[in-house]
mmCIF file of C-alpha atoms in Angstrom:
data_model
loop_
_atom_site.group_PDB
_atom_site.id
_atom_site.type_symbol
_atom_site.label_atom_id
_atom_site.label_comp_id
_atom_site.label_asym_id
_atom_site.label_seq_id
_atom_site.Cartn_x
_atom_site.Cartn_y
_atom_site.Cartn_z
ATOM 1 C CA UNK A 135 20.879 2.927 -4.564
ATOM 2 C CA UNK A 136 17.657 1.757 -2.898
ATOM 3 C CA UNK A 137 18.236 0.307 0.565
ATOM 4 C CA UNK A 138 16.078 -2.554 1.854
ATOM 5 C CA UNK A 139 15.365 -4.074 5.267
ATOM 6 C CA UNK A 140 14.132 -7.697 5.367
ATOM 7 C CA UNK A 141 11.633 -8.634 8.083
ATOM 8 C CA UNK A 142 10.596 -12.284 8.386
ATOM 9 C CA UNK A 143 10.813 -14.854 11.158
ATOM 10 C CA UNK A 144 12.108 -17.494 8.729
ATOM 11 C CA UNK A 145 15.875 -17.216 8.316
ATOM 12 C CA UNK A 146 15.862 -19.317 5.142
ATOM 13 C CA UNK A 147 13.368 -17.021 3.463
ATOM 14 C CA UNK A 148 15.398 -13.957 4.451
ATOM 15 C CA UNK A 149 18.476 -15.584 2.930
ATOM 16 C CA UNK A 150 16.680 -16.206 -0.344
ATOM 17 C CA UNK A 151 15.336 -12.660 -0.469
ATOM 18 C CA UNK A 152 18.777 -11.242 0.226
ATOM 19 C CA UNK A 153 20.323 -13.253 -2.614
ATOM 20 C CA UNK A 154 17.730 -12.003 -5.094
ATOM 21 C CA UNK A 155 17.892 -8.369 -4.003
ATOM 22 C CA UNK A 156 21.656 -8.055 -3.627
ATOM 23 C CA UNK A 157 22.087 -9.400 -7.160
ATOM 24 C CA UNK A 158 20.586 -6.147 -8.458
ATOM 25 C CA UNK A 159 23.074 -3.269 -8.930
ATOM 26 C CA UNK A 160 20.645 -0.614 -7.681
ATOM 27 C CA UNK A 161 19.327 -2.482 -4.618
ATOM 28 C CA UNK A 162 21.104 -3.139 -1.316
ATOM 29 C CA UNK A 163 19.934 -5.131 1.719
ATOM 30 C CA UNK A 164 21.157 -3.144 4.738
ATOM 31 C CA UNK A 165 19.665 -5.261 7.510
ATOM 32 C CA UNK A 166 17.382 -8.056 8.656
ATOM 33 C CA UNK A 167 14.879 -8.554 11.480
ATOM 34 C CA UNK A 168 12.970 -11.582 12.716
ATOM 35 C CA UNK A 169 10.044 -9.726 14.316
ATOM 36 C CA UNK A 170 8.274 -6.396 14.239
ATOM 37 C CA UNK A 171 9.913 -4.858 17.303
ATOM 38 C CA UNK A 172 13.398 -5.467 15.948
ATOM 39 C CA UNK A 173 12.266 -4.100 12.586
ATOM 40 C CA UNK A 174 11.162 -0.813 14.157
ATOM 41 C CA UNK A 175 14.536 -0.470 15.893
ATOM 42 C CA UNK A 176 16.374 -1.320 12.684
ATOM 43 C CA UNK A 177 14.478 1.288 10.693
ATOM 44 C CA UNK A 178 15.325 3.926 13.310
ATOM 45 C CA UNK A 179 18.997 2.985 13.056
ATOM 46 C CA UNK A 180 19.351 2.328 9.321
ATOM 47 C CA UNK A 181 16.609 4.458 7.674
ATOM 48 C CA UNK A 182 16.064 2.040 4.765
ATOM 49 C CA UNK A 183 14.070 3.165 1.746
ATOM 50 C CA UNK A 184 11.902 0.027 1.713
ATOM 51 C CA UNK A 185 10.952 -2.601 4.301
ATOM 52 C CA UNK A 186 9.874 -6.045 3.115
ATOM 53 C CA UNK A 187 7.508 -6.905 5.974
ATOM 54 C CA UNK A 188 6.153 -10.330 6.881
ATOM 55 C CA UNK A 189 2.816 -10.234 8.703
ATOM 56 C CA UNK A 190 2.555 -13.255 10.948
ATOM 57 C CA UNK A 191 5.536 -13.234 13.297
ATOM 58 C CA UNK A 192 6.003 -13.960 17.004
ATOM 59 C CA UNK A 193 6.033 -10.956 19.310
ATOM 60 C CA UNK A 194 5.109 -7.776 17.453
ATOM 61 C CA UNK A 195 3.460 -8.720 14.168
ATOM 62 C CA UNK A 196 3.899 -6.975 10.863
ATOM 63 C CA UNK A 197 0.670 -5.003 11.127
ATOM 64 C CA UNK A 198 1.636 -3.247 14.353
ATOM 65 C CA UNK A 199 5.175 -2.703 13.092
ATOM 66 C CA UNK A 200 3.810 -1.174 9.892
ATOM 67 C CA UNK A 201 1.559 1.160 11.882
ATOM 68 C CA UNK A 202 4.510 2.369 13.955
ATOM 69 C CA UNK A 203 6.714 2.855 10.912
ATOM 70 C CA UNK A 204 4.045 4.800 9.023
ATOM 71 C CA UNK A 205 3.616 7.002 12.080
ATOM 72 C CA UNK A 206 7.259 7.571 13.045
ATOM 73 C CA UNK A 207 9.189 6.952 9.815
ATOM 74 C CA UNK A 208 6.916 7.971 6.923
ATOM 75 C CA UNK A 209 9.796 8.222 4.444
ATOM 76 C CA UNK A 210 10.374 4.461 4.735
ATOM 77 C CA UNK A 211 7.961 2.536 2.548
ATOM 78 C CA UNK A 212 6.558 -0.806 3.679
ATOM 79 C CA UNK A 213 5.951 -3.627 1.223
ATOM 80 C CA UNK A 214 4.028 -6.442 2.897
ATOM 81 C CA UNK A 215 4.892 -10.075 2.202
ATOM 82 C CA UNK A 216 1.903 -12.383 2.314
ATOM 83 C CA UNK A 217 1.275 -16.049 1.585
ATOM 84 C CA UNK A 218 -2.050 -15.473 -0.205
ATOM 85 C CA UNK A 219 -2.990 -12.818 -2.753
ATOM 86 C CA UNK A 220 -6.166 -11.943 -0.835
ATOM 87 C CA UNK A 221 -5.360 -12.025 2.852
ATOM 88 C CA UNK A 222 -7.299 -10.349 5.654
ATOM 89 C CA UNK A 223 -4.038 -9.586 7.414
ATOM 90 C CA UNK A 224 -2.559 -8.020 4.304
ATOM 91 C CA UNK A 225 -5.571 -5.739 4.086
ATOM 92 C CA UNK A 226 -5.094 -4.727 7.722
ATOM 93 C CA UNK A 227 -1.464 -3.894 6.939
ATOM 94 C CA UNK A 228 -2.598 -1.629 4.088
ATOM 95 C CA UNK A 229 -4.875 0.160 6.527
ATOM 96 C CA UNK A 230 -1.927 0.509 8.881
ATOM 97 C CA UNK A 231 0.087 2.347 6.235
ATOM 98 C CA UNK A 232 1.759 -0.203 3.979
ATOM 99 C CA UNK A 233 2.306 0.865 0.392
ATOM 100 C CA UNK A 234 1.277 -2.485 -1.015
ATOM 101 C CA UNK A 235 1.686 -6.211 -0.768
ATOM 102 C CA UNK A 236 3.555 -8.928 -2.568
ATOM 103 C CA UNK A 237 2.836 -12.643 -2.575
ATOM 104 C CA UNK A 238 5.777 -14.713 -1.298
ATOM 105 C CA UNK A 239 5.524 -16.945 -4.358
ATOM 106 C CA UNK A 240 6.208 -13.996 -6.676
ATOM 107 C CA UNK A 241 8.958 -14.381 -9.253
ATOM 108 C CA UNK A 242 12.328 -12.719 -8.493
ATOM 109 C CA UNK A 243 11.794 -10.120 -11.203
ATOM 110 C CA UNK A 244 8.426 -9.227 -9.699
ATOM 111 C CA UNK A 245 10.045 -8.787 -6.304
ATOM 112 C CA UNK A 246 12.738 -6.382 -7.476
ATOM 113 C CA UNK A 247 10.264 -4.448 -9.651
ATOM 114 C CA UNK A 248 7.934 -4.096 -6.671
ATOM 115 C CA UNK A 249 10.741 -2.770 -4.472
ATOM 116 C CA UNK A 250 11.703 -0.193 -7.090
ATOM 117 C CA UNK A 251 8.082 0.861 -7.552
ATOM 118 C CA UNK A 252 7.455 1.303 -3.839
ATOM 119 C CA UNK A 253 10.723 3.227 -3.424
ATOM 120 C CA UNK A 254 9.467 5.855 -5.897
ATOM 121 C CA UNK A 255 6.384 6.489 -3.755
ATOM 122 C CA UNK A 256 3.955 4.443 -5.813
ATOM 123 C CA UNK A 257 1.891 1.421 -4.863
ATOM 124 C CA UNK A 258 2.342 -2.149 -6.038
ATOM 125 C CA UNK A 259 -1.250 -3.126 -5.278
ATOM 126 C CA UNK A 260 -3.616 -2.708 -8.184
ATOM 127 C CA UNK A 261 -6.667 -0.707 -7.069
ATOM 128 C CA UNK A 262 -8.968 -3.461 -8.331
ATOM 129 C CA UNK A 263 -7.255 -5.918 -5.991
ATOM 130 C CA UNK A 264 -7.736 -3.533 -3.075
ATOM 131 C CA UNK A 265 -11.418 -3.225 -3.901
ATOM 132 C CA UNK A 266 -11.736 -7.025 -3.929
ATOM 133 C CA UNK A 267 -10.073 -7.206 -0.528
ATOM 134 C CA UNK A 268 -12.351 -4.489 0.807
ATOM 135 C CA UNK A 269 -15.458 -6.259 -0.429
ATOM 136 C CA UNK A 270 -14.303 -9.575 0.970
ATOM 137 C CA UNK A 271 -13.408 -8.412 4.456
ATOM 138 C CA UNK A 272 -15.609 -5.357 5.045
ATOM 139 C CA UNK A 273 -18.008 -7.323 7.235
ATOM 140 C CA UNK A 274 -15.189 -8.295 9.584
ATOM 141 C CA UNK A 275 -13.350 -4.985 9.905
ATOM 142 C CA UNK A 276 -14.215 -1.557 11.345
ATOM 143 C CA UNK A 277 -16.246 0.309 8.788
ATOM 144 C CA UNK A 278 -15.201 3.821 9.780
ATOM 145 C CA UNK A 279 -17.654 6.678 9.570
ATOM 146 C CA UNK A 280 -21.173 5.940 8.421
ATOM 147 C CA UNK A 281 -21.843 6.592 4.779
ATOM 148 C CA UNK A 282 -23.374 10.035 4.091
ATOM 149 C CA UNK A 283 -26.907 10.394 2.727
ATOM 150 C CA UNK A 284 -27.299 9.962 -1.002
ATOM 151 C CA UNK A 285 -25.872 12.971 -2.826
ATOM 152 C CA UNK A 286 -24.023 14.275 0.218
ATOM 153 C CA UNK A 287 -20.260 14.426 0.639
ATOM 154 C CA UNK A 288 -18.535 12.985 3.676
ATOM 155 C CA UNK A 289 -16.937 15.680 5.885
ATOM 156 C CA UNK A 290 -13.595 13.955 5.346
ATOM 157 C CA UNK A 291 -13.794 14.789 1.631
ATOM 158 C CA UNK A 292 -15.070 18.366 1.728
ATOM 159 C CA UNK A 293 -11.629 19.810 1.029
ATOM 160 C CA UNK A 294 -11.840 18.429 -2.497
ATOM 161 C CA UNK A 295 -13.145 20.320 -5.497
ATOM 162 C CA UNK A 296 -15.963 18.666 -7.469
ATOM 163 C CA UNK A 297 -13.473 17.562 -10.129
ATOM 164 C CA UNK A 298 -11.080 16.126 -7.535
ATOM 165 C CA UNK A 299 -14.013 14.244 -6.047
ATOM 166 C CA UNK A 300 -14.776 12.820 -9.501
ATOM 167 C CA UNK A 301 -11.157 11.721 -9.795
ATOM 168 C CA UNK A 302 -11.298 10.060 -6.369
ATOM 169 C CA UNK A 303 -14.396 8.113 -7.431
ATOM 170 C CA UNK A 304 -12.532 6.910 -10.502
ATOM 171 C CA UNK A 305 -9.479 5.922 -8.456
ATOM 172 C CA UNK A 306 -11.774 4.008 -6.103
ATOM 173 C CA UNK A 307 -13.145 2.082 -9.086
ATOM 174 C CA UNK A 308 -9.608 1.013 -9.953
ATOM 175 C CA UNK A 309 -9.255 3.143 -13.073
ATOM 176 C CA UNK A 310 -5.793 4.025 -14.348
ATOM 177 C CA UNK A 311 -4.854 7.623 -15.162
ATOM 178 C CA UNK A 312 -5.458 6.912 -18.838
ATOM 179 C CA UNK A 313 -8.917 5.499 -18.110
ATOM 180 C CA UNK A 314 -9.743 8.468 -15.882
ATOM 181 C CA UNK A 315 -8.667 10.858 -18.625
ATOM 182 C CA UNK A 316 -10.949 9.091 -21.111
ATOM 183 C CA UNK A 317 -13.938 9.004 -18.777
ATOM 184 C CA UNK A 318 -13.679 12.626 -17.606
ATOM 185 C CA UNK A 319 -12.445 13.971 -20.985
ATOM 186 C CA UNK A 320 -9.238 15.357 -19.506
ATOM 187 C CA UNK A 321 -5.600 15.300 -20.522
ATOM 188 C CA UNK A 322 -3.215 12.899 -18.787
ATOM 189 C CA UNK A 323 -1.319 15.860 -17.327
ATOM 190 C CA UNK A 324 -4.520 17.270 -15.839
ATOM 191 C CA UNK A 325 -5.462 13.907 -14.348
ATOM 192 C CA UNK A 326 -2.027 13.553 -12.745
ATOM 193 C CA UNK A 327 -2.390 17.041 -11.285
ATOM 194 C CA UNK A 328 -5.835 16.263 -9.862
ATOM 195 C CA UNK A 329 -4.642 12.958 -8.382
ATOM 196 C CA UNK A 330 -1.674 14.686 -6.743
ATOM 197 C CA UNK A 331 -3.831 17.489 -5.354
ATOM 198 C CA UNK A 332 -6.417 15.011 -4.084
ATOM 199 C CA UNK A 333 -3.814 12.947 -2.236
ATOM 200 C CA UNK A 334 -2.175 16.043 -0.769
ATOM 201 C CA UNK A 335 -5.437 17.564 0.476
ATOM 202 C CA UNK A 336 -6.511 14.306 2.106
ATOM 203 C CA UNK A 337 -3.081 13.644 3.597
ATOM 204 C CA UNK A 338 -2.777 10.295 1.806
ATOM 205 C CA UNK A 339 0.441 8.558 0.769
ATOM 206 C CA UNK A 340 -0.805 6.789 -2.352
ATOM 207 C CA UNK A 341 -3.770 5.501 -4.350
ATOM 208 C CA UNK A 342 -4.195 2.479 -2.088
ATOM 209 C CA UNK A 343 -5.055 4.722 0.838
ATOM 210 C CA UNK A 344 -7.317 6.777 -1.438
ATOM 211 C CA UNK A 345 -9.321 3.643 -2.301
ATOM 212 C CA UNK A 346 -9.652 2.737 1.371
ATOM 213 C CA UNK A 347 -10.768 6.253 2.357
ATOM 214 C CA UNK A 348 -13.292 6.399 -0.475
ATOM 215 C CA UNK A 349 -14.688 3.070 0.693
ATOM 216 C CA UNK A 350 -14.900 4.179 4.328
ATOM 217 C CA UNK A 351 -16.634 7.423 3.342
ATOM 218 C CA UNK A 352 -19.267 5.601 1.333
ATOM 219 C CA UNK A 353 -18.069 7.028 -1.967
ATOM 220 C CA UNK A 354 -17.879 3.637 -3.669
ATOM 221 C CA UNK A 355 -21.488 2.670 -3.312
ATOM 222 C CA UNK A 356 -20.837 -0.347 -1.095
#
């Protein structure tokens, strides 16, 4: 059973989400919150597997709540709810530690599939979408460390082997494991191993964060 906490300042929306989620035999809504501060308290008390997090709420917004949850409750995954598929605030939530984002107009089956995917430790944001968000909002957000000189490797990435660095570049381009295997002439099992090692060495939760780090380190050729 995957447990879910709903966080949105609109009671009607929470009711609709609860109806959709509780209709699934493997999903269970264990609580609700109308703002970020209450959400943080609820996670501490209930330890849900997944939080469906609205962004724009009175008091503590979803971005700050996501940052606190990623810091203090890393086993709880945050799935951001956003009105638009490319939203500056949604991108900020990904930077804060969210595992992905879902548009509020998504179909019920997309919602429950996204919750299940996030609960397994994966991301529901396609890397290509993350890259589009990065390109769109890079000029308005902190850029992180300056890009290294051509041919050099950022200090943040020096723990990686050359092959793991190649895999990170491919992930940053939005390639799937199958596409990475084809490009680098590797087996799928080897690619999965390299991706796992790369994430572990860099202390990243998922591929979304890998794309963001690659972008900030100048690995994507922005």
